[in-house]
Amino acid sequence: MSTDIKDTILKIILNHARDRLDGQDVKIVIEFLKAMIKDNKIAPRNPEDVINKFTKAINRKPETTRHNYTFSTDDRRIRIDAFSDDVRLVISCARGSTIFDITSKYLVNELLKHGILRRDNINETSIINTEKFLKSLDELENELSDKIIIAQQIAHDTTSYYFLKKDNTLTRLDKFGKTINVYTKKYLIIPKNVITQHELVLYIKIAINTITDIQESRASLGNKQTKNVIVTLSFRWVDPQTFIDPCKYISTEAHPEELAYYHVEPEDKIRLDKNALELIRKANDNRILDTLRLLNNIFELPHIEEPSKEPSLHKELQEILVELGNALGLEPIMEFDVGSFRIDVAWLDEGKLIYAFEIVIGGSVLEALYRLEHVEAENKVLVISDERLGEVEGKVSEDIKVIPASAIINKKRREIIKQIFCNPQKKLHELINTTNLLNSVYEHFGR
């Protein structure tokens, strides 16, 4: 039970912490929590009691204003805001940046949720087991007195890693302590002496953000969504004192070229999951991939390989179809969203989807056919590598036109247009039902 209470209190504290805390900060929070206790009650209605008990516990006299009490140390500023029904604790650095911020109401509500308190009436709560509760507070304070707490992940799209430098070796910091998850955050709890035994700390941050751009469409297709992936990869050398004292930050840029010469044990390497790798690829930023490949001493990337011919051919076919759509006066879109899936290339005329193209080089024929069969387009085209033409026999519905890739690659524009628009089973006017598009095709045929 005591361990459960300790873990709960620690998570409550960390949920209101910033990037770093040390044992002294945790002690301040615990003394604040103890000051809220009277007999077996918690958060008494008179805030003056809390102020007086807290003042005695930290042995410092506050500077006071109407509702604020400020206690200063060499490098900390502790402020308590007292109101009629709530008390707020704020710990900040001398220069002003906030380290911790919590209210008595929040503390009480969280302890109620976890079954540590019970409500006696509208205004009062009591501790279910006061002895165990106080013992847990003392144990937590003692356990963290020589520790530092570092945020490793503060958002689902941003992850950071820490390595300790000693001579020519980099060692993962998280192997020296324990990790605790608090909602979307992840914290490392590390002994201070681990940090002081090393020369520098390497800080690596990877941020992967997906931005959805919604544009209005003039036709019945509704809104069009395009998703852009932005990947940021940064490296910094950090002075160890930065981690010992949360109020200091001394760092300088670490260059990938210099990091490539350090030794990292296999178990300490950063392993990015498949989803992260896929998003990095979609970001279409070769500099990120080049950096990850350069730093194969730090990153383990078994799935990142040099681009093969198949993906590049797929992209080349997409670009040809987009360029041709532009030449015809249409609105061509690569990777066009149509609900739960995307079409490789779409041609729109005044917002209406008139041509949907799927390209199969190394992918699944059945998946491409499924997308074409379920997209609402006037015309549907499957472009497939020549050697795989046999895979579509008997599987293609009448409304899907099949074109071999060789009929598009390195061909003149007029020949490609003939392949797309000419169909022995249908008349040209049935395939192209807008006057503007028909005139454009005839114009290009004449060149």
Tab-separated table of C-alpha atoms in Angstrom:
chain	number	residue	atom	x	y	z
A	1	MET	CA	0.000	0.000	0.000
A	2	SER	CA	2.851	2.364	0.887
A	3	THR	CA	4.488	1.821	-2.507
A	4	ASP	CA	1.197	2.500	-4.280
A	5	ILE	CA	0.820	5.799	-2.432
A	6	LYS	CA	4.411	6.791	-3.255
A	7	ASP	CA	3.963	6.097	-6.957
A	8	THR	CA	0.665	7.972	-7.021
A	9	ILE	CA	2.095	11.040	-5.304
A	10	LEU	CA	5.165	11.025	-7.577
A	11	LYS	CA	2.979	10.903	-10.699
A	12	ILE	CA	0.852	13.764	-9.378
A	13	ILE	CA	4.008	15.810	-8.815
A	14	LEU	CA	5.471	15.024	-12.233
A	15	ASN	CA	2.220	15.838	-14.003
A	16	HIS	CA	2.707	19.444	-12.870
A	17	ALA	CA	6.469	19.612	-13.371
A	18	ARG	CA	8.382	21.080	-16.300
A	19	ASP	CA	11.463	19.531	-17.892
A	20	ARG	CA	13.604	18.918	-14.797
A	21	LEU	CA	13.282	18.604	-11.025
A	22	ASP	CA	15.719	17.654	-8.310
A	23	GLY	CA	15.318	16.215	-4.817
A	24	GLN	CA	15.106	19.674	-3.269
A	25	ASP	CA	12.099	20.581	-5.437
A	26	VAL	CA	10.342	17.339	-4.491
A	27	LYS	CA	11.011	18.083	-0.807
A	28	ILE	CA	9.331	21.500	-1.172
A	29	VAL	CA	6.234	19.925	-2.724
A	30	ILE	CA	6.047	17.251	-0.028
A	31	GLU	CA	6.373	19.858	2.752
A	32	PHE	CA	3.556	21.794	1.073
A	33	LEU	CA	1.416	18.664	1.060
A	34	LYS	CA	2.209	17.955	4.716
A	35	ALA	CA	1.292	21.544	5.606
A	36	MET	CA	-2.192	20.871	4.239
A	37	ILE	CA	-2.758	18.094	6.807
A	38	LYS	CA	-4.460	18.736	10.141
A	39	ASP	CA	-5.085	15.641	12.244
A	40	ASN	CA	-6.442	13.236	9.625
A	41	LYS	CA	-7.977	15.997	7.508
A	42	ILE	CA	-6.365	17.462	4.413
A	43	ALA	CA	-6.618	20.920	2.801
A	44	PRO	CA	-8.193	22.744	5.778
A	45	ARG	CA	-10.423	25.656	4.937
A	46	ASN	CA	-8.089	28.216	6.577
A	47	PRO	CA	-5.102	28.836	4.222
A	48	GLU	CA	-3.237	30.651	6.993
A	49	ASP	CA	-2.663	27.301	8.697
A	50	VAL	CA	-0.970	25.970	5.562
A	51	ILE	CA	1.267	29.051	5.289
A	52	ASN	CA	2.328	28.872	8.921
A	53	LYS	CA	3.147	25.158	8.847
A	54	PHE	CA	5.003	25.453	5.549
A	55	THR	CA	7.019	28.442	6.831
A	56	LYS	CA	8.112	26.476	9.890
A	57	ALA	CA	8.988	23.380	7.804
A	58	ILE	CA	11.354	25.175	5.433
A	59	ASN	CA	12.635	27.543	8.148
A	60	ARG	CA	12.336	30.685	6.038
A	61	LYS	CA	10.333	33.852	6.452
A	62	PRO	CA	8.237	34.940	3.498
A	63	GLU	CA	7.839	38.296	1.845
A	64	THR	CA	4.111	38.920	1.826
A	65	THR	CA	1.619	40.885	-0.193
A	66	ARG	CA	-2.158	40.668	0.054
A	67	HIS	CA	-2.527	37.039	-1.043
A	68	ASN	CA	1.047	36.066	-1.949
A	69	TYR	CA	3.854	34.649	0.158
A	70	THR	CA	7.307	34.433	-1.439
A	71	PHE	CA	10.246	32.473	-0.014
A	72	SER	CA	13.657	32.977	-1.621
A	73	THR	CA	16.666	30.662	-1.586
A	74	ASP	CA	19.983	31.000	-3.405
A	75	ASP	CA	18.569	29.828	-6.726
A	76	ARG	CA	14.830	29.268	-6.139
A	77	ARG	CA	11.761	31.370	-5.608
A	78	ILE	CA	8.868	29.649	-3.826
A	79	ARG	CA	5.515	31.391	-4.026
A	80	ILE	CA	2.270	30.458	-2.301
A	81	ASP	CA	-0.939	32.140	-3.393
A	82	ALA	CA	-3.579	31.891	-0.674
A	83	PHE	CA	-7.287	32.303	-1.386
A	84	SER	CA	-10.384	31.604	0.654
A	85	ASP	CA	-10.815	28.039	-0.639
A	86	ASP	CA	-7.579	27.191	-2.427
A	87	VAL	CA	-3.803	27.399	-2.050
A	88	ARG	CA	-1.372	27.409	-4.974
A	89	LEU	CA	2.320	26.458	-4.895
A	90	VAL	CA	4.710	27.727	-7.574
A	91	ILE	CA	8.434	26.900	-7.644
A	92	SER	CA	10.540	28.907	-10.077
A	93	CYS	CA	14.169	29.672	-10.773
A	94	ALA	CA	15.677	32.928	-9.604
A	95	ARG	CA	15.632	34.131	-13.213
A	96	GLY	CA	11.907	33.468	-13.442
A	97	SER	CA	11.305	30.219	-15.357
A	98	THR	CA	8.743	27.952	-13.671
A	99	ILE	CA	9.794	24.526	-12.416
A	100	PHE	CA	6.570	23.415	-10.749
A	101	ASP	CA	2.993	24.669	-10.341
A	102	ILE	CA	0.078	23.021	-8.473
A	103	THR	CA	-2.993	23.897	-6.391
A	104	SER	CA	-4.356	22.282	-3.246
A	105	LYS	CA	-7.676	21.604	-5.021
A	106	TYR	CA	-5.911	19.603	-7.710
A	107	LEU	CA	-3.928	17.643	-5.136
A	108	VAL	CA	-7.058	16.755	-3.194
A	109	ASN	CA	-8.995	15.746	-6.297
A	110	GLU	CA	-6.188	13.464	-7.499
A	111	LEU	CA	-5.821	11.821	-4.096
A	112	LEU	CA	-9.592	11.272	-3.993
A	113	LYS	CA	-9.499	9.643	-7.426
A	114	HIS	CA	-6.836	7.192	-6.290
A	115	GLY	CA	-8.623	6.196	-3.090
A	116	ILE	CA	-6.097	7.781	-0.733
A	117	LEU	CA	-8.668	10.278	0.596
A	118	ARG	CA	-12.378	10.099	1.193
A	119	ARG	CA	-14.905	12.908	1.300
A	120	ASP	CA	-16.513	13.591	4.674
A	121	ASN	CA	-18.794	16.397	3.592
A	122	ILE	CA	-18.975	19.144	0.981
A	123	ASN	CA	-15.952	21.010	2.302
A	124	GLU	CA	-13.817	18.372	4.056
A	125	THR	CA	-11.820	15.307	3.104
A	126	SER	CA	-9.907	12.933	5.339
A	127	ILE	CA	-6.963	10.579	4.834
A	128	ILE	CA	-7.988	6.923	4.898
A	129	ASN	CA	-4.725	5.841	6.568
A	130	THR	CA	-2.831	8.861	7.872
A	131	GLU	CA	0.128	6.850	9.210
A	132	LYS	CA	0.797	5.134	5.883
A	133	PHE	CA	0.272	8.370	4.001
A	134	LEU	CA	2.852	10.285	6.066
A	135	LYS	CA	5.260	7.354	5.916
A	136	SER	CA	4.966	7.297	2.121
A	137	LEU	CA	5.710	11.017	1.930
A	138	ASP	CA	8.850	10.584	4.065
A	139	GLU	CA	10.014	7.586	2.006
A	140	LEU	CA	9.501	9.417	-1.267
A	141	GLU	CA	11.398	12.453	0.006
A	142	ASN	CA	14.317	10.284	1.122
A	143	GLU	CA	14.430	8.231	-2.068
A	144	LEU	CA	14.575	11.298	-4.308
A	145	SER	CA	16.874	13.446	-2.162
A	146	ASP	CA	19.955	12.552	-4.250
A	147	LYS	CA	18.133	12.145	-7.567
A	148	ILE	CA	17.385	14.286	-10.557
A	149	ILE	CA	14.239	13.894	-12.643
A	150	ILE	CA	14.495	14.589	-16.363
A	151	ALA	CA	11.675	14.735	-18.910
A	152	GLN	CA	12.475	12.346	-21.748
A	153	GLN	CA	9.216	12.767	-23.630
A	154	ILE	CA	6.785	15.638	-23.073
A	155	ALA	CA	4.479	15.094	-26.084
A	156	HIS	CA	3.446	12.160	-28.249
A	157	ASP	CA	5.216	13.626	-31.308
A	158	THR	CA	8.505	14.586	-29.626
A	159	THR	CA	10.981	12.128	-28.121
A	160	SER	CA	14.362	12.888	-26.619
A	161	TYR	CA	17.323	10.697	-25.759
A	162	TYR	CA	20.272	11.316	-23.458
A	163	PHE	CA	23.771	9.858	-23.694
A	164	LEU	CA	26.614	10.274	-21.221
A	165	LYS	CA	30.024	11.009	-22.734
A	166	LYS	CA	33.194	9.591	-21.251
A	167	ASP	CA	36.316	9.691	-23.414
A	168	ASN	CA	35.277	8.214	-26.779
A	169	THR	CA	32.161	6.365	-25.559
A	170	LEU	CA	28.501	7.350	-25.409
A	171	THR	CA	26.247	5.487	-22.960
A	172	ARG	CA	22.470	5.734	-22.713
A	173	LEU	CA	21.454	7.674	-19.618
A	174	ASP	CA	18.240	5.730	-18.993
A	175	LYS	CA	20.151	2.516	-18.161
A	176	PHE	CA	21.345	4.131	-14.905
A	177	GLY	CA	17.920	4.843	-13.414
A	178	LYS	CA	14.247	4.143	-13.813
A	179	THR	CA	11.607	5.457	-16.186
A	180	ILE	CA	8.151	6.553	-15.111
A	181	ASN	CA	5.264	7.296	-17.475
A	182	VAL	CA	2.827	10.080	-16.630
A	183	TYR	CA	0.102	10.467	-19.241
A	184	THR	CA	1.886	11.646	-22.422
A	185	LYS	CA	5.092	12.422	-20.520
A	186	LYS	CA	8.000	10.140	-19.756
A	187	TYR	CA	10.537	10.936	-17.020
A	188	LEU	CA	13.936	9.520	-16.064
A	189	ILE	CA	14.921	9.334	-12.392
A	190	ILE	CA	18.718	9.316	-12.190
A	191	PRO	CA	21.212	9.500	-9.284
A	192	LYS	CA	23.114	12.787	-9.342
A	193	ASN	CA	26.509	11.096	-9.024
A	194	VAL	CA	25.955	9.300	-12.348
A	195	ILE	CA	25.865	12.669	-14.093
A	196	THR	CA	28.876	14.127	-12.279
A	197	GLN	CA	31.067	11.163	-13.260
A	198	HIS	CA	30.821	12.074	-16.948
A	199	GLU	CA	32.226	14.898	-19.031
A	200	LEU	CA	29.198	15.845	-21.093
A	201	VAL	CA	25.613	14.854	-21.807
A	202	LEU	CA	24.475	14.408	-25.408
A	203	TYR	CA	20.863	15.453	-25.967
A	204	ILE	CA	19.105	14.114	-29.074
A	205	LYS	CA	15.591	15.254	-29.961
A	206	ILE	CA	13.350	13.852	-32.681
A	207	ALA	CA	10.110	15.691	-33.437
A	208	ILE	CA	7.701	14.285	-36.032
A	209	ASN	CA	4.707	16.520	-36.742
A	210	THR	CA	1.892	15.750	-39.158
A	211	ILE	CA	0.119	18.885	-40.386
A	212	THR	CA	-3.254	18.531	-42.108
A	213	ASP	CA	-4.038	21.227	-44.633
A	214	ILE	CA	-7.752	21.451	-45.491
A	215	GLN	CA	-8.671	23.262	-48.681
A	216	GLU	CA	-12.168	24.029	-49.912
A	217	SER	CA	-13.283	22.215	-53.008
A	218	ARG	CA	-15.738	23.728	-55.433
A	219	ALA	CA	-17.504	20.474	-56.161
A	220	SER	CA	-19.380	17.808	-54.289
A	221	LEU	CA	-16.206	16.120	-53.113
A	222	GLY	CA	-16.220	18.461	-50.130
A	223	ASN	CA	-12.977	19.378	-48.404
A	224	LYS	CA	-9.653	18.100	-49.674
A	225	GLN	CA	-7.070	17.211	-47.071
A	226	THR	CA	-3.344	17.111	-47.651
A	227	LYS	CA	-1.034	15.866	-44.931
A	228	ASN	CA	2.486	17.210	-44.620
A	229	VAL	CA	5.059	15.542	-42.393
A	230	ILE	CA	7.772	17.684	-40.815
A	231	VAL	CA	10.687	15.969	-39.087
A	232	THR	CA	13.198	17.774	-36.875
A	233	LEU	CA	16.363	16.050	-35.685
A	234	SER	CA	18.659	17.983	-33.348
A	235	PHE	CA	21.797	17.238	-31.325
A	236	ARG	CA	23.279	19.238	-28.431
A	237	TRP	CA	26.094	18.828	-25.956
A	238	VAL	CA	24.865	19.787	-22.490
A	239	ASP	CA	26.961	20.649	-19.454
A	240	PRO	CA	26.310	18.064	-16.656
A	241	GLN	CA	25.643	20.930	-14.232
A	242	THR	CA	22.495	21.634	-16.247
A	243	PHE	CA	21.008	18.384	-14.972
A	244	ILE	CA	22.247	18.803	-11.415
A	245	ASP	CA	20.596	22.211	-11.181
A	246	PRO	CA	17.300	22.613	-13.087
A	247	CYS	CA	17.784	26.374	-13.097
A	248	LYS	CA	20.924	26.262	-15.239
A	249	TYR	CA	21.205	25.428	-18.918
A	250	ILE	CA	24.586	25.440	-20.639
A	251	SER	CA	24.792	23.773	-24.048
A	252	THR	CA	26.257	23.936	-27.522
A	253	GLU	CA	25.393	22.346	-30.854
A	254	ALA	CA	26.662	18.830	-31.517
A	255	HIS	CA	27.436	18.131	-35.164
A	256	PRO	CA	26.514	14.732	-36.655
A	257	GLU	CA	29.942	14.516	-38.294
A	258	GLU	CA	31.687	14.627	-34.902
A	259	LEU	CA	29.212	12.226	-33.288
A	260	ALA	CA	29.864	9.572	-35.948
A	261	TYR	CA	33.249	8.756	-34.340
A	262	TYR	CA	31.922	7.782	-30.897
A	263	HIS	CA	31.504	4.202	-29.752
A	264	VAL	CA	28.019	3.116	-28.662
A	265	GLU	CA	27.259	-0.373	-27.389
A	266	PRO	CA	24.604	-2.224	-29.439
A	267	GLU	CA	22.126	-2.278	-26.531
A	268	ASP	CA	22.415	1.518	-26.186
A	269	LYS	CA	21.498	2.348	-29.764
A	270	ILE	CA	18.300	4.216	-30.578
A	271	ARG	CA	15.803	1.996	-32.360
A	272	LEU	CA	13.103	3.894	-34.207
A	273	ASP	CA	9.852	2.003	-34.735
A	274	LYS	CA	8.330	1.332	-38.149
A	275	ASN	CA	5.771	4.117	-37.845
A	276	ALA	CA	8.472	6.703	-37.143
A	277	LEU	CA	10.556	5.476	-40.073
A	278	GLU	CA	7.567	5.598	-42.388
A	279	LEU	CA	6.786	9.175	-41.360
A	280	ILE	CA	10.429	10.168	-41.866
A	281	ARG	CA	10.257	8.755	-45.382
A	282	LYS	CA	7.025	10.648	-46.066
A	283	ALA	CA	8.657	13.880	-44.959
A	284	ASN	CA	10.729	13.574	-48.129
A	285	ASP	CA	13.720	15.159	-46.393
A	286	ASN	CA	16.815	13.310	-47.556
A	287	ARG	CA	18.965	15.234	-45.095
A	288	ILE	CA	17.279	13.461	-42.174
A	289	LEU	CA	17.769	10.026	-43.721
A	290	ASP	CA	21.379	10.852	-44.620
A	291	THR	CA	22.048	11.919	-41.024
A	292	LEU	CA	20.488	8.749	-39.620
A	293	ARG	CA	22.589	6.630	-41.983
A	294	LEU	CA	25.739	8.570	-41.071
A	295	LEU	CA	25.086	7.972	-37.381
A	296	ASN	CA	24.690	4.204	-37.647
A	297	ASN	CA	26.829	4.027	-34.505
A	298	ILE	CA	23.950	5.675	-32.567
A	299	PHE	CA	20.827	4.686	-34.537
A	300	GLU	CA	19.843	1.168	-35.499
A	301	LEU	CA	17.955	1.407	-38.772
A	302	PRO	CA	17.601	-2.050	-40.280
A	303	HIS	CA	14.649	-0.946	-42.389
A	304	ILE	CA	16.151	2.194	-43.909
A	305	GLU	CA	17.834	1.265	-47.177
A	306	GLU	CA	18.960	3.119	-50.219
A	307	PRO	CA	15.948	3.865	-52.447
A	308	SER	CA	15.305	1.019	-54.859
A	309	LYS	CA	14.421	1.378	-58.525
A	310	GLU	CA	10.800	0.391	-57.932
A	311	PRO	CA	9.817	3.291	-55.665
A	312	SER	CA	11.647	5.785	-57.914
A	313	LEU	CA	9.797	4.449	-60.986
A	314	HIS	CA	6.513	4.790	-59.107
A	315	LYS	CA	7.321	8.418	-58.278
A	316	GLU	CA	8.432	9.112	-61.847
A	317	LEU	CA	5.112	7.818	-63.217
A	318	GLN	CA	3.222	9.988	-60.727
A	319	GLU	CA	5.168	13.076	-61.808
A	320	ILE	CA	4.525	12.363	-65.501
A	321	LEU	CA	0.786	12.068	-64.886
A	322	VAL	CA	0.761	15.267	-62.825
A	323	GLU	CA	2.681	17.149	-65.528
A	324	LEU	CA	0.299	15.825	-68.197
A	325	GLY	CA	-2.747	16.853	-66.153
A	326	ASN	CA	-1.375	20.370	-65.893
A	327	ALA	CA	-0.786	20.475	-69.647
A	328	LEU	CA	-4.428	19.541	-70.203
A	329	GLY	CA	-5.601	22.449	-68.064
A	330	LEU	CA	-6.789	20.198	-65.243
A	331	GLU	CA	-6.010	20.170	-61.534
A	332	PRO	CA	-3.740	17.163	-60.929
A	333	ILE	CA	-3.108	16.033	-57.333
A	334	MET	CA	-0.574	13.470	-56.181
A	335	GLU	CA	-1.599	11.265	-53.215
A	336	PHE	CA	-5.223	12.409	-53.327
A	337	ASP	CA	-7.269	11.663	-50.195
A	338	VAL	CA	-10.641	10.000	-50.815
A	339	GLY	CA	-11.708	9.093	-47.313
A	340	SER	CA	-10.014	6.073	-45.803
A	341	PHE	CA	-7.380	5.705	-48.553
A	342	ARG	CA	-5.420	7.649	-51.148
A	343	ILE	CA	-5.229	7.529	-54.925
A	344	ASP	CA	-1.751	7.833	-56.468
A	345	VAL	CA	-2.804	10.583	-58.899
A	346	ALA	CA	-6.119	12.359	-59.404
A	347	TRP	CA	-7.214	14.705	-62.187
A	348	LEU	CA	-9.905	17.175	-61.191
A	349	ASP	CA	-11.900	19.466	-63.445
A	350	GLU	CA	-13.576	22.322	-61.531
A	351	GLY	CA	-13.345	20.237	-58.361
A	352	LYS	CA	-14.845	17.103	-59.921
A	353	LEU	CA	-12.784	13.915	-59.933
A	354	ILE	CA	-12.721	12.818	-63.564
A	355	TYR	CA	-9.645	10.542	-63.578
A	356	ALA	CA	-8.216	8.354	-60.808
A	357	PHE	CA	-4.832	6.669	-61.400
A	358	GLU	CA	-3.324	3.839	-59.393
A	359	ILE	CA	0.269	2.766	-60.078
A	360	VAL	CA	1.587	-0.715	-59.284
A	361	ILE	CA	5.312	-1.391	-59.574
A	362	GLY	CA	6.271	-3.303	-56.457
A	363	GLY	CA	3.044	-3.030	-54.461
A	364	SER	CA	-0.130	-5.095	-54.282
A	365	VAL	CA	-2.301	-5.372	-57.402
A	366	LEU	CA	-5.337	-6.347	-55.339
A	367	GLU	CA	-5.016	-3.283	-53.082
A	368	ALA	CA	-4.728	-0.969	-56.091
A	369	LEU	CA	-7.785	-2.537	-57.731
A	370	TYR	CA	-9.722	-2.244	-54.470
A	371	ARG	CA	-8.981	1.491	-54.325
A	372	LEU	CA	-10.014	2.015	-57.932
A	373	GLU	CA	-13.209	0.035	-57.486
A	374	HIS	CA	-14.215	2.083	-54.451
A	375	VAL	CA	-13.286	5.559	-55.631
A	376	GLU	CA	-16.033	7.709	-57.158
A	377	ALA	CA	-14.352	8.829	-60.357
A	378	GLU	CA	-15.683	9.055	-63.906
A	379	ASN	CA	-12.628	7.225	-65.249
A	380	LYS	CA	-10.233	4.823	-63.585
A	381	VAL	CA	-6.763	3.833	-64.800
A	382	LEU	CA	-4.353	1.204	-63.505
A	383	VAL	CA	-0.728	1.741	-64.546
A	384	ILE	CA	1.263	-1.453	-63.945
A	385	SER	CA	4.784	-2.662	-64.672
A	386	ASP	CA	4.949	-4.702	-67.895
A	387	GLU	CA	6.159	-7.889	-66.219
A	388	ARG	CA	3.107	-7.914	-63.934
A	389	LEU	CA	0.408	-7.482	-66.567
A	390	GLY	CA	-0.488	-11.170	-66.224
A	391	GLU	CA	-1.519	-10.590	-62.587
A	392	VAL	CA	-4.539	-8.495	-63.607
A	393	GLU	CA	-6.031	-10.944	-66.084
A	394	GLY	CA	-9.579	-11.768	-65.050
A	395	LYS	CA	-9.437	-9.417	-62.067
A	396	VAL	CA	-10.146	-6.035	-63.660
A	397	SER	CA	-13.676	-4.710	-63.988
A	398	GLU	CA	-14.801	-3.156	-67.290
A	399	ASP	CA	-14.608	0.412	-65.996
A	400	ILE	CA	-10.873	0.185	-65.199
A	401	LYS	CA	-8.389	0.773	-68.006
A	402	VAL	CA	-5.013	-0.999	-67.725
A	403	ILE	CA	-1.879	0.633	-69.143
A	404	PRO	CA	1.628	-0.871	-69.034
A	405	ALA	CA	4.260	1.390	-67.484
A	406	SER	CA	6.341	1.209	-70.661
A	407	ALA	CA	3.555	3.069	-72.511
A	408	ILE	CA	4.193	6.099	-70.295
A	409	ILE	CA	7.883	6.096	-69.389
A	410	ASN	CA	10.019	7.991	-71.925
A	411	LYS	CA	7.076	8.446	-74.297
A	412	LYS	CA	5.922	11.607	-75.990
A	413	ARG	CA	2.984	13.392	-74.476
A	414	ARG	CA	0.706	12.649	-77.447
A	415	GLU	CA	1.384	8.890	-77.185
A	416	ILE	CA	0.591	8.888	-73.469
A	417	ILE	CA	-2.681	10.741	-74.111
A	418	LYS	CA	-3.669	8.118	-76.669
A	419	GLN	CA	-3.004	5.354	-74.138
A	420	ILE	CA	-5.114	7.028	-71.465
A	421	PHE	CA	-8.055	8.218	-73.545
A	422	CYS	CA	-8.391	5.701	-76.383
A	423	ASN	CA	-10.386	2.619	-75.507
A	424	PRO	CA	-11.601	0.108	-78.106
A	425	GLN	CA	-14.665	-0.638	-75.977
A	426	LYS	CA	-15.784	2.963	-75.526
A	427	LYS	CA	-16.043	6.039	-77.628
A	428	LEU	CA	-13.824	8.974	-76.850
A	429	HIS	CA	-16.849	11.179	-76.080
A	430	GLU	CA	-18.027	8.707	-73.474
A	431	LEU	CA	-14.674	8.777	-71.727
A	432	ILE	CA	-14.346	12.567	-71.775
A	433	ASN	CA	-17.542	14.360	-70.957
A	434	THR	CA	-16.310	17.893	-70.468
A	435	THR	CA	-15.887	20.180	-73.465
A	436	ASN	CA	-12.752	21.897	-72.138
A	437	LEU	CA	-10.928	18.621	-71.630
A	438	LEU	CA	-11.925	17.304	-75.064
A	439	ASN	CA	-10.609	20.446	-76.779
A	440	SER	CA	-7.339	20.155	-74.856
A	441	VAL	CA	-6.844	16.548	-75.965
A	442	TYR	CA	-7.521	17.419	-79.620
A	443	GLU	CA	-5.095	20.312	-79.366
A	444	HIS	CA	-2.299	18.056	-78.110
A	445	PHE	CA	-3.065	15.384	-80.700
A	446	GLY	CA	-2.448	17.963	-83.355
A	447	ARG	CA	1.075	18.753	-82.170
